[in-house]
Short mmCIF file of C-alpha atoms (C1' of nucleotides) in Angstrom, two decimals:
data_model
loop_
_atom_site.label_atom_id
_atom_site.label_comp_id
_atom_site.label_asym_id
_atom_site.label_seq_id
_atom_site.Cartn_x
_atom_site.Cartn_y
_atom_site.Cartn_z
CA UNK A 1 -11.78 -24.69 -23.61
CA UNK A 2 -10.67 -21.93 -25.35
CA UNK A 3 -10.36 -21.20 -29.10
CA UNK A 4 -9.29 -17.95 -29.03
CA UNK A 5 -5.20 -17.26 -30.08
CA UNK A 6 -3.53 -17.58 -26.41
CA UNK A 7 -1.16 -14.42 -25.42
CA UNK A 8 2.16 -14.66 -25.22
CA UNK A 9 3.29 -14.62 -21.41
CA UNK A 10 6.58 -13.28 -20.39
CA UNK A 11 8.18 -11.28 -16.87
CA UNK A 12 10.43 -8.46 -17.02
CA UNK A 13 12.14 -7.87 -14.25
CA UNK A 14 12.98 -3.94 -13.09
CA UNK A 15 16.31 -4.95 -11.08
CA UNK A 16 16.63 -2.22 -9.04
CA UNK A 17 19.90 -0.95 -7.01
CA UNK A 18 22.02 1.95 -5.67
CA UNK A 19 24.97 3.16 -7.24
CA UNK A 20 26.74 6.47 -6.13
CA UNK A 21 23.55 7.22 -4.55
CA UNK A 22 21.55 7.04 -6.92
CA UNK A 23 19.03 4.31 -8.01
CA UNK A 24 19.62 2.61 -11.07
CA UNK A 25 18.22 -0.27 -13.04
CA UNK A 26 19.45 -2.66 -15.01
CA UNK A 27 18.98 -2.67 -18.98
CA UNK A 28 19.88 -5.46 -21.31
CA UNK A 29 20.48 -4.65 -24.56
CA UNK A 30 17.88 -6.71 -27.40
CA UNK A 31 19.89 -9.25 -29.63
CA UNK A 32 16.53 -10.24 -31.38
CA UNK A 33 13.66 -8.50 -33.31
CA UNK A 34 11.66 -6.69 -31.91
CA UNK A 35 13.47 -3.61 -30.84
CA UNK A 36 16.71 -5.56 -31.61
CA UNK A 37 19.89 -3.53 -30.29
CA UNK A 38 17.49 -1.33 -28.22
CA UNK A 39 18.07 -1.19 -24.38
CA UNK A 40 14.98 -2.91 -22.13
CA UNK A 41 14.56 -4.63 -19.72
CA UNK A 42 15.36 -8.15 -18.43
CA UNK A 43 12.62 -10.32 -19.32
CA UNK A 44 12.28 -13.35 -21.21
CA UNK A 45 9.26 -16.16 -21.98
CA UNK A 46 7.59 -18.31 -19.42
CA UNK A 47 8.98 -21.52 -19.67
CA UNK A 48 6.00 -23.59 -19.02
CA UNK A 49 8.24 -26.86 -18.93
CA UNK A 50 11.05 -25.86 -16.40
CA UNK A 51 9.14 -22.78 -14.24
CA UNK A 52 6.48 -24.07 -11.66
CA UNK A 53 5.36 -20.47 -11.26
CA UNK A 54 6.25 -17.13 -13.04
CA UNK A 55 8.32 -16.21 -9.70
CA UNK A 56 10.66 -19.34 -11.35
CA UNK A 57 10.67 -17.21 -14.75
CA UNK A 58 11.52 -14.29 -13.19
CA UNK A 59 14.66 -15.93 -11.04
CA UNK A 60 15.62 -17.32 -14.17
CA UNK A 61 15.73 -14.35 -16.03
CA UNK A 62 17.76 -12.40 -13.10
CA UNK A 63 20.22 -15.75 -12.70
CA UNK A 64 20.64 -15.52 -16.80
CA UNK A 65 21.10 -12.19 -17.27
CA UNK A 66 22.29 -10.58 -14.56
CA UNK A 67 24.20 -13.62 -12.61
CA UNK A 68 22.20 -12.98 -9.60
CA UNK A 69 20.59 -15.62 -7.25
CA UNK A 70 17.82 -14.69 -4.31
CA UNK A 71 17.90 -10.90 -4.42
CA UNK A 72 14.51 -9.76 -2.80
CA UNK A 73 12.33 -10.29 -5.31
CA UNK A 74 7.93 -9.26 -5.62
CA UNK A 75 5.35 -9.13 -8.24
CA UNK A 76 4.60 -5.50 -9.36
CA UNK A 77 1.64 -5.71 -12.22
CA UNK A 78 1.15 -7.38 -15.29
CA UNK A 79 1.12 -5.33 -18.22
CA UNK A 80 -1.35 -6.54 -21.20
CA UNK A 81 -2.64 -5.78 -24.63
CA UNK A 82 -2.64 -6.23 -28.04
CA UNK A 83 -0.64 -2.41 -28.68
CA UNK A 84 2.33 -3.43 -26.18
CA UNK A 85 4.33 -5.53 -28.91
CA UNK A 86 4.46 -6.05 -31.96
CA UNK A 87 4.18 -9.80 -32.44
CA UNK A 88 0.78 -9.45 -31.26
CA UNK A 89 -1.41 -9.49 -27.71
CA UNK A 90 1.03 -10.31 -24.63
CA UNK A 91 1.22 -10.80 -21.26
CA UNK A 92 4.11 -9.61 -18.73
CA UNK A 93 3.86 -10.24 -15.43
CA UNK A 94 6.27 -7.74 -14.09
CA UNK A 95 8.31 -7.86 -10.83
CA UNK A 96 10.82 -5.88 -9.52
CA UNK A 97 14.04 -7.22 -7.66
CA UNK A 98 15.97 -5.35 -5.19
CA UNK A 99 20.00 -5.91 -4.23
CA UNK A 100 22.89 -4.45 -2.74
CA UNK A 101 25.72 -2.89 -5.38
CA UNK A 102 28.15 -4.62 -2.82
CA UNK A 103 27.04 -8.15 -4.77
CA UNK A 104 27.30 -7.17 -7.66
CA UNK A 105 30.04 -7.18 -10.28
CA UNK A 106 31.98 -4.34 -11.04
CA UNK A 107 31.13 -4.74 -14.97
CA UNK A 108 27.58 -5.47 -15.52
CA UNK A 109 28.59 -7.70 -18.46
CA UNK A 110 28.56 -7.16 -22.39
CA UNK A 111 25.25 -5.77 -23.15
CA UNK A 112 24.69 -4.92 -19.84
CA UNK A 113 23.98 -1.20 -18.44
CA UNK A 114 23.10 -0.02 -15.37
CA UNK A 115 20.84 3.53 -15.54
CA UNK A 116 19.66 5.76 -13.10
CA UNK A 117 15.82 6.12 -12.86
CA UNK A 118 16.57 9.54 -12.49
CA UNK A 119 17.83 9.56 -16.39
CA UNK A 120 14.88 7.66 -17.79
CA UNK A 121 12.66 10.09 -17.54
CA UNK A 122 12.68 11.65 -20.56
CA UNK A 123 13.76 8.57 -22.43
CA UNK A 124 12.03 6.33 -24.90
CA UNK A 125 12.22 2.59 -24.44
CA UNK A 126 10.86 -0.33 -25.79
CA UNK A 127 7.56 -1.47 -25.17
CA UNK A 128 5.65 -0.14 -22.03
CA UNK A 129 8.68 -0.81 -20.37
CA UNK A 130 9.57 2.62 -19.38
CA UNK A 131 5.80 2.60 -17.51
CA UNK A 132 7.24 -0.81 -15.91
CA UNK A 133 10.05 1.06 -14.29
CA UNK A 134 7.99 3.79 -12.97
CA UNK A 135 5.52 1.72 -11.34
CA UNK A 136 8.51 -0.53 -9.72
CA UNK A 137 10.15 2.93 -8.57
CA UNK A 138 6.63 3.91 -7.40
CA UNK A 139 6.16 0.86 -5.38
CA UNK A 140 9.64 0.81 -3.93
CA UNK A 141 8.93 4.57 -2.46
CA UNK A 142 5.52 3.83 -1.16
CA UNK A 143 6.50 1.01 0.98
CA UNK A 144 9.40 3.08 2.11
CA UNK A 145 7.37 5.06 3.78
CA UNK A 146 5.98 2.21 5.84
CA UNK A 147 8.39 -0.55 5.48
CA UNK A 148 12.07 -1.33 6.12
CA UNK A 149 11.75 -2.88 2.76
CA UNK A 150 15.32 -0.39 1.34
CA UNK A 151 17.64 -2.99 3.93
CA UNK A 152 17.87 -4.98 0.55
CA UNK A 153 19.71 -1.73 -1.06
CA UNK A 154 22.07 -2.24 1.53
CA UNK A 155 24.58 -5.72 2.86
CA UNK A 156 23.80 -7.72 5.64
CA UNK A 157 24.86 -5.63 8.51
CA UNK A 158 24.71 -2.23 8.13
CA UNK A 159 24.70 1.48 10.27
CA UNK A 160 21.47 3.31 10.82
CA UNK A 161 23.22 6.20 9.00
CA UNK A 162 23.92 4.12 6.42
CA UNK A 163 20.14 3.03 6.14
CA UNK A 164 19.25 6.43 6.67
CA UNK A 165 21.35 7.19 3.94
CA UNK A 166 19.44 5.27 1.36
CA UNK A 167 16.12 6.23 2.46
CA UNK A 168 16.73 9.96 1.63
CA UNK A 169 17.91 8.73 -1.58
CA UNK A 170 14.99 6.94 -2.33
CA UNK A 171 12.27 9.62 -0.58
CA UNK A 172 14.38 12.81 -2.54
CA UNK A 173 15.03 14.52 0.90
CA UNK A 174 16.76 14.77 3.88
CA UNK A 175 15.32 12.99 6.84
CA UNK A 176 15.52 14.18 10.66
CA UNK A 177 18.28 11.49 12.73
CA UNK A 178 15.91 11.45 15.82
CA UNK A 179 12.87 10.84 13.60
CA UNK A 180 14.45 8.19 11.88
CA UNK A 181 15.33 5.75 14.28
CA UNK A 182 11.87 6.26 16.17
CA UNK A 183 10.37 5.35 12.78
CA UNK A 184 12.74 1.79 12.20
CA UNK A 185 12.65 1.05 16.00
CA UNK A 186 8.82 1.14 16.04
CA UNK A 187 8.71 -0.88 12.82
CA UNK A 188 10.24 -3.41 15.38
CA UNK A 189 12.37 -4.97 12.59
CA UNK A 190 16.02 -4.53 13.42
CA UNK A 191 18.24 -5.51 15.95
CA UNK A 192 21.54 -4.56 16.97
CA UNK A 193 24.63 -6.55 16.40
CA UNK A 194 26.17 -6.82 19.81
CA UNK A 195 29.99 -5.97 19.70
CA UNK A 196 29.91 -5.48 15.83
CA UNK A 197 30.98 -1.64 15.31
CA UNK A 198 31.51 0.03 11.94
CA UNK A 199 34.91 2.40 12.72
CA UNK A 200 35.44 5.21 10.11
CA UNK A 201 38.00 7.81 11.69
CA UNK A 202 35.38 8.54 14.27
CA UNK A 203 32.91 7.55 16.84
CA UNK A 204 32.11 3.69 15.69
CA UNK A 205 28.55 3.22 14.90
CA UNK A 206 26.51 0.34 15.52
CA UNK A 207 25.74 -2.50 13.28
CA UNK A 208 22.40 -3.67 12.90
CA UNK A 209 20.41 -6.61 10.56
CA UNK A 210 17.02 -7.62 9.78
CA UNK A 211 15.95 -9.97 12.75
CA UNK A 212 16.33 -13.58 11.54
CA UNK A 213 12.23 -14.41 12.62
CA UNK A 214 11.12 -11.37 10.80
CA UNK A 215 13.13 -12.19 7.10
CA UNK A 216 9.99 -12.27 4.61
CA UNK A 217 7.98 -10.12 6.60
CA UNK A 218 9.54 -6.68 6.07
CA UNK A 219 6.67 -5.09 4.64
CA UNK A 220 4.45 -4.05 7.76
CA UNK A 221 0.61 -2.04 7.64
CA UNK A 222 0.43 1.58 9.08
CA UNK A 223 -0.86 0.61 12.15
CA UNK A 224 -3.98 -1.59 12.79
CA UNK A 225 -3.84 -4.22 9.64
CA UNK A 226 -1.17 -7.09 9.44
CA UNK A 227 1.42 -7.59 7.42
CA UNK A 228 0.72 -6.35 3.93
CA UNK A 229 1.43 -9.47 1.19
CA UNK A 230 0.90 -7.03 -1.94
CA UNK A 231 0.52 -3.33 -1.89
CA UNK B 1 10.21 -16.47 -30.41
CA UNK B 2 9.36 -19.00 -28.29
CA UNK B 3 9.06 -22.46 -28.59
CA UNK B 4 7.51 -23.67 -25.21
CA UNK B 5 3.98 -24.25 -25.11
CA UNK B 6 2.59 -20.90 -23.82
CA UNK B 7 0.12 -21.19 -20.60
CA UNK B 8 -3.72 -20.55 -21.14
CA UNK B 9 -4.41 -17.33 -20.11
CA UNK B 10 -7.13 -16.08 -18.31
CA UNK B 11 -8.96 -13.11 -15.94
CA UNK B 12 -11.21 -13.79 -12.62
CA UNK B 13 -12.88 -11.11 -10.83
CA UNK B 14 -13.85 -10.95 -7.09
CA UNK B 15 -16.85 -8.33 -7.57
CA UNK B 16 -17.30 -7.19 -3.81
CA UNK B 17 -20.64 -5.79 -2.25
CA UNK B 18 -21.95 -5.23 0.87
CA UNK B 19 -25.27 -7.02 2.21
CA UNK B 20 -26.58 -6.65 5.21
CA UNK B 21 -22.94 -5.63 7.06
CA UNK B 22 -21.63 -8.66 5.19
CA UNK B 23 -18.67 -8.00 2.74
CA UNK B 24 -19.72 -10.55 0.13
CA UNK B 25 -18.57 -11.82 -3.45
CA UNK B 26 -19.98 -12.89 -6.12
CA UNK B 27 -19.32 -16.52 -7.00
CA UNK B 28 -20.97 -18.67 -10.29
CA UNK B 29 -21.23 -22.26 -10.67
CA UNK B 30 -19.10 -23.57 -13.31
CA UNK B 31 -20.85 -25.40 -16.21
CA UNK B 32 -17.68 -26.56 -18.07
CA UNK B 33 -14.97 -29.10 -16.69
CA UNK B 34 -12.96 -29.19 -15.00
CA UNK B 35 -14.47 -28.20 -11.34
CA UNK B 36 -18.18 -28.43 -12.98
CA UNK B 37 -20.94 -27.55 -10.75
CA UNK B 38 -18.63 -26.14 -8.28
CA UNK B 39 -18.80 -22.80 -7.36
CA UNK B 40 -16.11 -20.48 -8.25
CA UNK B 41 -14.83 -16.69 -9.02
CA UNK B 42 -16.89 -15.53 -12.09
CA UNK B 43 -13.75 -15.42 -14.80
CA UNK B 44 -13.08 -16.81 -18.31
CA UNK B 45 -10.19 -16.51 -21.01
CA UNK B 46 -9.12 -13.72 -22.23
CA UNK B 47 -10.18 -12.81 -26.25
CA UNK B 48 -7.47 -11.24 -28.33
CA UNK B 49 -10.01 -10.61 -31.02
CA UNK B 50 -12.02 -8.48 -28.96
CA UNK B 51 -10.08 -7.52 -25.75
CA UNK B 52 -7.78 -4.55 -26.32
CA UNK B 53 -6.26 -5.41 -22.65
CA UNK B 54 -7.09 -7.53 -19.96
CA UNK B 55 -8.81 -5.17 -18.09
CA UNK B 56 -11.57 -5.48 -21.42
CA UNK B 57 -11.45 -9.00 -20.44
CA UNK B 58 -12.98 -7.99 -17.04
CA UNK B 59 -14.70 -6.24 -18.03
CA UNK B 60 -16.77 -8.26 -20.55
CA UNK B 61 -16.83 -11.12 -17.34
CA UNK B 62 -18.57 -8.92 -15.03
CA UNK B 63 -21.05 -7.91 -18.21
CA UNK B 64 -21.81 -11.40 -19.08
CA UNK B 65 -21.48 -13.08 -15.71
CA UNK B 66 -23.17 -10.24 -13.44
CA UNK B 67 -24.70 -7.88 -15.96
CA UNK B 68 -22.87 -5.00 -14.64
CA UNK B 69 -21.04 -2.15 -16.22
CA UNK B 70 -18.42 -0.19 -14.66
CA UNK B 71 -18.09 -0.73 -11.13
CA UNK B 72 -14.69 0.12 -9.86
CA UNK B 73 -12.46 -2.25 -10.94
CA UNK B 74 -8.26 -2.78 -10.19
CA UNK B 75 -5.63 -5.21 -10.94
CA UNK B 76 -5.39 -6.93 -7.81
CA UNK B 77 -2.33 -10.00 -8.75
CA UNK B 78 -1.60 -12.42 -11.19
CA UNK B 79 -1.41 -16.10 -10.10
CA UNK B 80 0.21 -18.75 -12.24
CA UNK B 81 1.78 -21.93 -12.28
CA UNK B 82 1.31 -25.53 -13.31
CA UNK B 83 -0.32 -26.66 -10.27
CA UNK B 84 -3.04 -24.65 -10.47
CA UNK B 85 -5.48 -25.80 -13.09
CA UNK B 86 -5.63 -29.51 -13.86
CA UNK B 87 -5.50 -28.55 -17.58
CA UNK B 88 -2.09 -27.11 -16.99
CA UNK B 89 0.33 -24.42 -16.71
CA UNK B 90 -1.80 -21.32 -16.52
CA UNK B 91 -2.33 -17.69 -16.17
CA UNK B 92 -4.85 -15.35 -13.65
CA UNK B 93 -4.78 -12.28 -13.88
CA UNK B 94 -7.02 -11.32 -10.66
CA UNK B 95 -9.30 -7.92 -10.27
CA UNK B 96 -11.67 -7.00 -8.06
CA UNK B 97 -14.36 -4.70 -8.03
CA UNK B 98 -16.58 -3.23 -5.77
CA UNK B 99 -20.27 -2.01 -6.20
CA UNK B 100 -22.90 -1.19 -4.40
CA UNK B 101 -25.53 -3.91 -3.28
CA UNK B 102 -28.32 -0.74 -4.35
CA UNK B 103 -26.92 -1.70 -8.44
CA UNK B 104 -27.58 -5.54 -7.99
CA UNK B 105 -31.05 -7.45 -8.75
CA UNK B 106 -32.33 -8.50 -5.95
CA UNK B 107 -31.61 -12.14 -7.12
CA UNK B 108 -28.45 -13.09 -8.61
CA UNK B 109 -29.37 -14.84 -11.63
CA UNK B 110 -29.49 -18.41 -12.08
CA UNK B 111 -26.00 -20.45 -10.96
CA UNK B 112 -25.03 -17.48 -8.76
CA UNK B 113 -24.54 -16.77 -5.56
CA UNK B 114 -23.37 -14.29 -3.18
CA UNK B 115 -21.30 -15.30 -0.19
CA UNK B 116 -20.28 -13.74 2.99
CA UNK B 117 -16.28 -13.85 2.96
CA UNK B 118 -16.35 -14.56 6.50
CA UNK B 119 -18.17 -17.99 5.56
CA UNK B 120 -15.35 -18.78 3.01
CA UNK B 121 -12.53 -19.07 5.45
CA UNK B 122 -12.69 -23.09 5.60
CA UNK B 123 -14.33 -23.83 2.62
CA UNK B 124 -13.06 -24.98 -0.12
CA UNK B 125 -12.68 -23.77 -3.65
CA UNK B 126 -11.92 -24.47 -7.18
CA UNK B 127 -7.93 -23.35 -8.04
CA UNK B 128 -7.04 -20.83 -6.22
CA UNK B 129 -9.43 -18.59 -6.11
CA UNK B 130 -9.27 -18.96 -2.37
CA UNK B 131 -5.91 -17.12 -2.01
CA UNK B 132 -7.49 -14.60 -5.11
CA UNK B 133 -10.61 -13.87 -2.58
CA UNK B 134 -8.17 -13.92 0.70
CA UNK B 135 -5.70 -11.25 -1.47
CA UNK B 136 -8.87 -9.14 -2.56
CA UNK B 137 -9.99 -8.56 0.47
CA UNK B 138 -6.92 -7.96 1.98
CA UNK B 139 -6.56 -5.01 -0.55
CA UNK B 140 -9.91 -3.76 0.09
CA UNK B 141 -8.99 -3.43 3.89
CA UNK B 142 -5.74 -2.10 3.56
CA UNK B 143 -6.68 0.95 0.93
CA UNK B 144 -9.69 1.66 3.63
CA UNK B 145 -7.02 2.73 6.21
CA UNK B 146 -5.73 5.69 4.18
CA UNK B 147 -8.40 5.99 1.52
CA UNK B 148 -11.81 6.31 0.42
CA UNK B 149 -11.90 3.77 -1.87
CA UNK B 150 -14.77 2.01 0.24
CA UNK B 151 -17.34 4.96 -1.47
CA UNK B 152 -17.41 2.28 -4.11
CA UNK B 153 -19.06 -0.28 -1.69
CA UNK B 154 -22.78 2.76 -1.48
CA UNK B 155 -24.65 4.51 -3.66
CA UNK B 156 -23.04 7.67 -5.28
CA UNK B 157 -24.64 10.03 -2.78
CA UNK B 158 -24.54 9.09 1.64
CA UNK B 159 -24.21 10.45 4.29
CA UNK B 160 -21.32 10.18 6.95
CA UNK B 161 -22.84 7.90 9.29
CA UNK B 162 -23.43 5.27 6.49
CA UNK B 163 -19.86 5.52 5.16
CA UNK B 164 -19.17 5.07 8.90
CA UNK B 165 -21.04 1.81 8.88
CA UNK B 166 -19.04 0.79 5.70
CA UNK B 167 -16.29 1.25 7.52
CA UNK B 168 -16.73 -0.24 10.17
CA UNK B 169 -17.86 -3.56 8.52
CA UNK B 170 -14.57 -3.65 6.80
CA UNK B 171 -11.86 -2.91 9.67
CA UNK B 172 -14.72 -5.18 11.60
CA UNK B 173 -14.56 -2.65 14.53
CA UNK B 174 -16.08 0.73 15.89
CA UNK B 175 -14.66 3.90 14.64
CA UNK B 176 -15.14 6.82 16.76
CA UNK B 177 -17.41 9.38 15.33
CA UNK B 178 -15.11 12.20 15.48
CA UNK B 179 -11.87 10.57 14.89
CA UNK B 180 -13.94 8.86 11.34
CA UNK B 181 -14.89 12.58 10.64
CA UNK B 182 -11.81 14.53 10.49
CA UNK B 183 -10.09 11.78 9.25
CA UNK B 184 -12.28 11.64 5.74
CA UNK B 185 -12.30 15.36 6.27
CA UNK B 186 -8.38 15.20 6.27
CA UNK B 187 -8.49 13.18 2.86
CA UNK B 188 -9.87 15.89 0.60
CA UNK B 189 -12.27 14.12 -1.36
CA UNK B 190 -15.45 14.56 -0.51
CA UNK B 191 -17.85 17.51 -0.45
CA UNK B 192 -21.27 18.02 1.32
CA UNK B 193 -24.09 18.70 -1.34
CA UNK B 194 -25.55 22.19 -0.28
CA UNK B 195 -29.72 21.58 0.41
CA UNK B 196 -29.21 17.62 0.26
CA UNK B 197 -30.10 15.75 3.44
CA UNK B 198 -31.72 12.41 4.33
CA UNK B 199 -34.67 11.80 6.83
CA UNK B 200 -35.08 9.37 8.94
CA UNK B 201 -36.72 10.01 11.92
CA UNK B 202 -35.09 11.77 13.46
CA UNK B 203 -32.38 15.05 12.74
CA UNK B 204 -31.43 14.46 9.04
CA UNK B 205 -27.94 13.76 7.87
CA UNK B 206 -26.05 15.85 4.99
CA UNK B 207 -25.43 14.34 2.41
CA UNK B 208 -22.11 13.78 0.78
CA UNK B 209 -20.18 12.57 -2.39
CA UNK B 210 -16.87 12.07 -3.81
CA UNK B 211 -15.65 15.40 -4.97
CA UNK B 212 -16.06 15.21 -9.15
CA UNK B 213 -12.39 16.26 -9.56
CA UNK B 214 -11.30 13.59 -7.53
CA UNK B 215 -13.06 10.51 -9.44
CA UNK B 216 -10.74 8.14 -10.01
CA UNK B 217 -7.93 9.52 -7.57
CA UNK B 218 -9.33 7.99 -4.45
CA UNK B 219 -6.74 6.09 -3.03
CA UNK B 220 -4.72 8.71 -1.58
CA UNK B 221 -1.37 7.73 -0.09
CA UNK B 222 -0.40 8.41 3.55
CA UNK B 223 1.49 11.57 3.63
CA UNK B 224 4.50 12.94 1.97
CA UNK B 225 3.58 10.52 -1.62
CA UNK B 226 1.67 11.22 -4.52
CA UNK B 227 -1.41 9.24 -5.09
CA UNK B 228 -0.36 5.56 -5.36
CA UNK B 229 -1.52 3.58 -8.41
CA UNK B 230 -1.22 0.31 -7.62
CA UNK B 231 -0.59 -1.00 -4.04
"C1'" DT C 1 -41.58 16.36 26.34
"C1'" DG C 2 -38.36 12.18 25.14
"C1'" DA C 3 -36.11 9.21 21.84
"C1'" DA C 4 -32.99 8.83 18.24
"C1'" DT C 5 -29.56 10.12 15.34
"C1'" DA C 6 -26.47 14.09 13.48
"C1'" DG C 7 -22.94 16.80 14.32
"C1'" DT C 8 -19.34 19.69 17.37
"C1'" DG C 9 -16.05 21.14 21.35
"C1'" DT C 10 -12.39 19.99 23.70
"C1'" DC C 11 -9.22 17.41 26.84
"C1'" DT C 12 -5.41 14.43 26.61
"C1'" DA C 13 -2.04 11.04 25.26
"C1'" DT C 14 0.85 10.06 21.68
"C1'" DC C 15 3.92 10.94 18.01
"C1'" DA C 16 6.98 13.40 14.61
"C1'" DG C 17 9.90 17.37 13.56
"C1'" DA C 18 13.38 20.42 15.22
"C1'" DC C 19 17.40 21.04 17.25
"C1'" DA C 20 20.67 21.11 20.80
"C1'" DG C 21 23.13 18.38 23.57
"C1'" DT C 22 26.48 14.50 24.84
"C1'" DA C 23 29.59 10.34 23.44
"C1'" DT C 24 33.43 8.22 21.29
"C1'" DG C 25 36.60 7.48 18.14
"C1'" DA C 26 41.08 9.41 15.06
"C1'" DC C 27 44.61 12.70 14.79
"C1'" DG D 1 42.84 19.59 22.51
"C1'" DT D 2 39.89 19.61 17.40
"C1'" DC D 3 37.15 17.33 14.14
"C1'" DA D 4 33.85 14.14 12.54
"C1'" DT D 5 30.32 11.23 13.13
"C1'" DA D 6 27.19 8.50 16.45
"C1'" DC D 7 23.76 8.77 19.44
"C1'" DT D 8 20.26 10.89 22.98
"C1'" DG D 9 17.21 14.47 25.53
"C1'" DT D 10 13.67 17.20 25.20
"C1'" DC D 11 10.59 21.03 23.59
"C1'" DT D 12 6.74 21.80 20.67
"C1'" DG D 13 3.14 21.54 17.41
"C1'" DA D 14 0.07 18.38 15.19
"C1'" DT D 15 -2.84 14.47 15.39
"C1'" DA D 16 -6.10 10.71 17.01
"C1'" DG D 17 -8.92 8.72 20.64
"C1'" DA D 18 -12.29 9.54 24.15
"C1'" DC D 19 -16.29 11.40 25.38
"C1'" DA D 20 -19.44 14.82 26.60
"C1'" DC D 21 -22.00 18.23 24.69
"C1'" DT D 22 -25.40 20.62 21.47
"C1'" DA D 23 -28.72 20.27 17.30
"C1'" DT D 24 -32.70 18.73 14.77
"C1'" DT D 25 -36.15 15.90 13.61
"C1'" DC D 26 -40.53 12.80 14.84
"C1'" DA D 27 -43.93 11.05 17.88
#
DNA sequence: TGAATAGTGTCTATCAGACAGTATGAC
DNA sequence: GTCATACTGTCTGATAGACACTATTCA
């Protein structure tokens, strides 16, 4: 058994969405010491007698402070040390969250801000959480590349121009049409709605979803390996 | 502040080598309850006296439980939850590290033991440190496909054909010679040592190593990305 | 010389970018 | 009809697999 001083374990979550095409996370601003009044991120203590798992903590922080229930949601790193706050040596495991603008309120809430990732650059924030956000905006990009992971940016049903849409936000650059839907249809993830249409003064495009077998699975390998779990 | 009790928190390690084409890990027997005289992930809790971060933690387990110093080592996933550890809600934060079987003793040291992971598929284990050693190698395979982080798993200087072999045991499959040789070409970071070669009966081999500039940058990302950190 | 392994040349199938073409709606 | 956006055909250059070829050592 240990006799060492335990850690304190919390999550932060980076809650991650679109907004005017741009992505933007969502800040909560502190109502207790440390950093009190500062803007940072969700997060909040494990609860050791409610959560089962930290993936509880972490849907309890997003349902608390950001009214949200089952957004995509995946571990991103745990960020440790004695330096990181101020109260002493801590734990956060760290996750980041994904959802559509279209479910969320118009008005974040008091204390609530939503910031492009863009604008953080330069930025200080509290804690390491400004290295949080960068390695959640990091991850999101990387399985972009290889994933059909950006449908949770996006409702339900959606266009391939629409997807396409938020994949050049995300990747900083515009992305050949043809290319494109080679890439998704290879993926082998989506499926076309049927009738459903999307009309817009023009020719109506087709709507398309995440096939119902492959929910959970959206993050696929290059080529050869499986699906990827982490990574 | 909080006022829940806080979970015990701890590091394990799955230290990966290669021996004799087998991707094996290091397990130790466990001399304190609970699971005593099982064998299990070397690991232990982490010191906020003397750990700066958890990676010190590791660190200071692979020193004490393997005598080694700095193998590669990365932050592979946390695990957590009260059903984990009989003594309750707890906290893993899981590395793995890879070295080369040339670095080991030939014998392991008393109450340890080095284990094929193909062996460990049924088996049982303490925790679950089966999951950690299914997610670690999972990793490891994935990062082969675009990287060279498998340099990690031979001696600093080798020649094509072995890292071929390494290869090979890892993506449990035959790479074409050619198509293995541009491709590591293609990644940048490695460089043929001038007069070095290796005999062996035959037509000897150049010799090759990670390019110095490029220590610590090996996992390169597919394409268009930067060099992922995590992932 | 032959055996064994190292290393290269090169054909081909596949795939991604480029870009032009056609399709279908509103007006 | 025009305009706007959706969708498709197809050329081309780059890449990966296949596999035969040459190169260099030892016995």
């Amino acid at each position: 058994m240990s006799t060492y001083t335990q850690p304190l374990v919390s999550v932060d979550v980076v809650l991650l969405t679109l907004k005017d095409n741009q992505l933007c996370t969502l800040l909560a601003r502190r109502d207790v010491e440390p950093f009190k009044g500062e803007w940072a991120l969700p997060g909040g203590y494990v609860h050791t007698d409610e959560d089962e798992v930290a993936e509880d903590s972490a849907v309890r922080v997003l349902a608390t402070k950001a009214k949200l229930t089952s957004p995509y949601l995946e571990q991103l790193q745990t960020f440790t040390g004695r330096a990181r706050d101020p109260r002493g040596w801590s734990v956060s495991v760290a996750y980041f969250a994904l959802v559509p603008s279209s479910l969320l309120p118009a008005d974040p809430g008091p204390n609530r801000r939503w910031v492009p990732v863009a604008e953080m650059d330069g930025s200080e924030m509290p804690f390491d959480h400004a290295d949080i956000v960068r390695a959640a905006v990091h991850r999101l990009r990387s399985k972009t590349l290889y994933s059909t992971l950006p449908v949770h940016l996006i409702p339900e049903m959606f266009t391939l121009s629409q997807l396409q849409a938020v994949y050049e936000t995300l990747l900083q650059g515009k992305l050949d049409k043809r290319s494109f839907r080679r890439h998704v249809e290879a993926l082998g993830v989506l499926e076309a709605l049927n009738g459903q249409t999307l009309q817009a003064g023009h020719r109506p495009a087709r709507m398309y979803r995440v096939k119902p077998s492959m929910r959970g699975t959206l993050t696929l390998a290059p080529k050869n390996l499986d699906v990827l779990s982490v990574d």
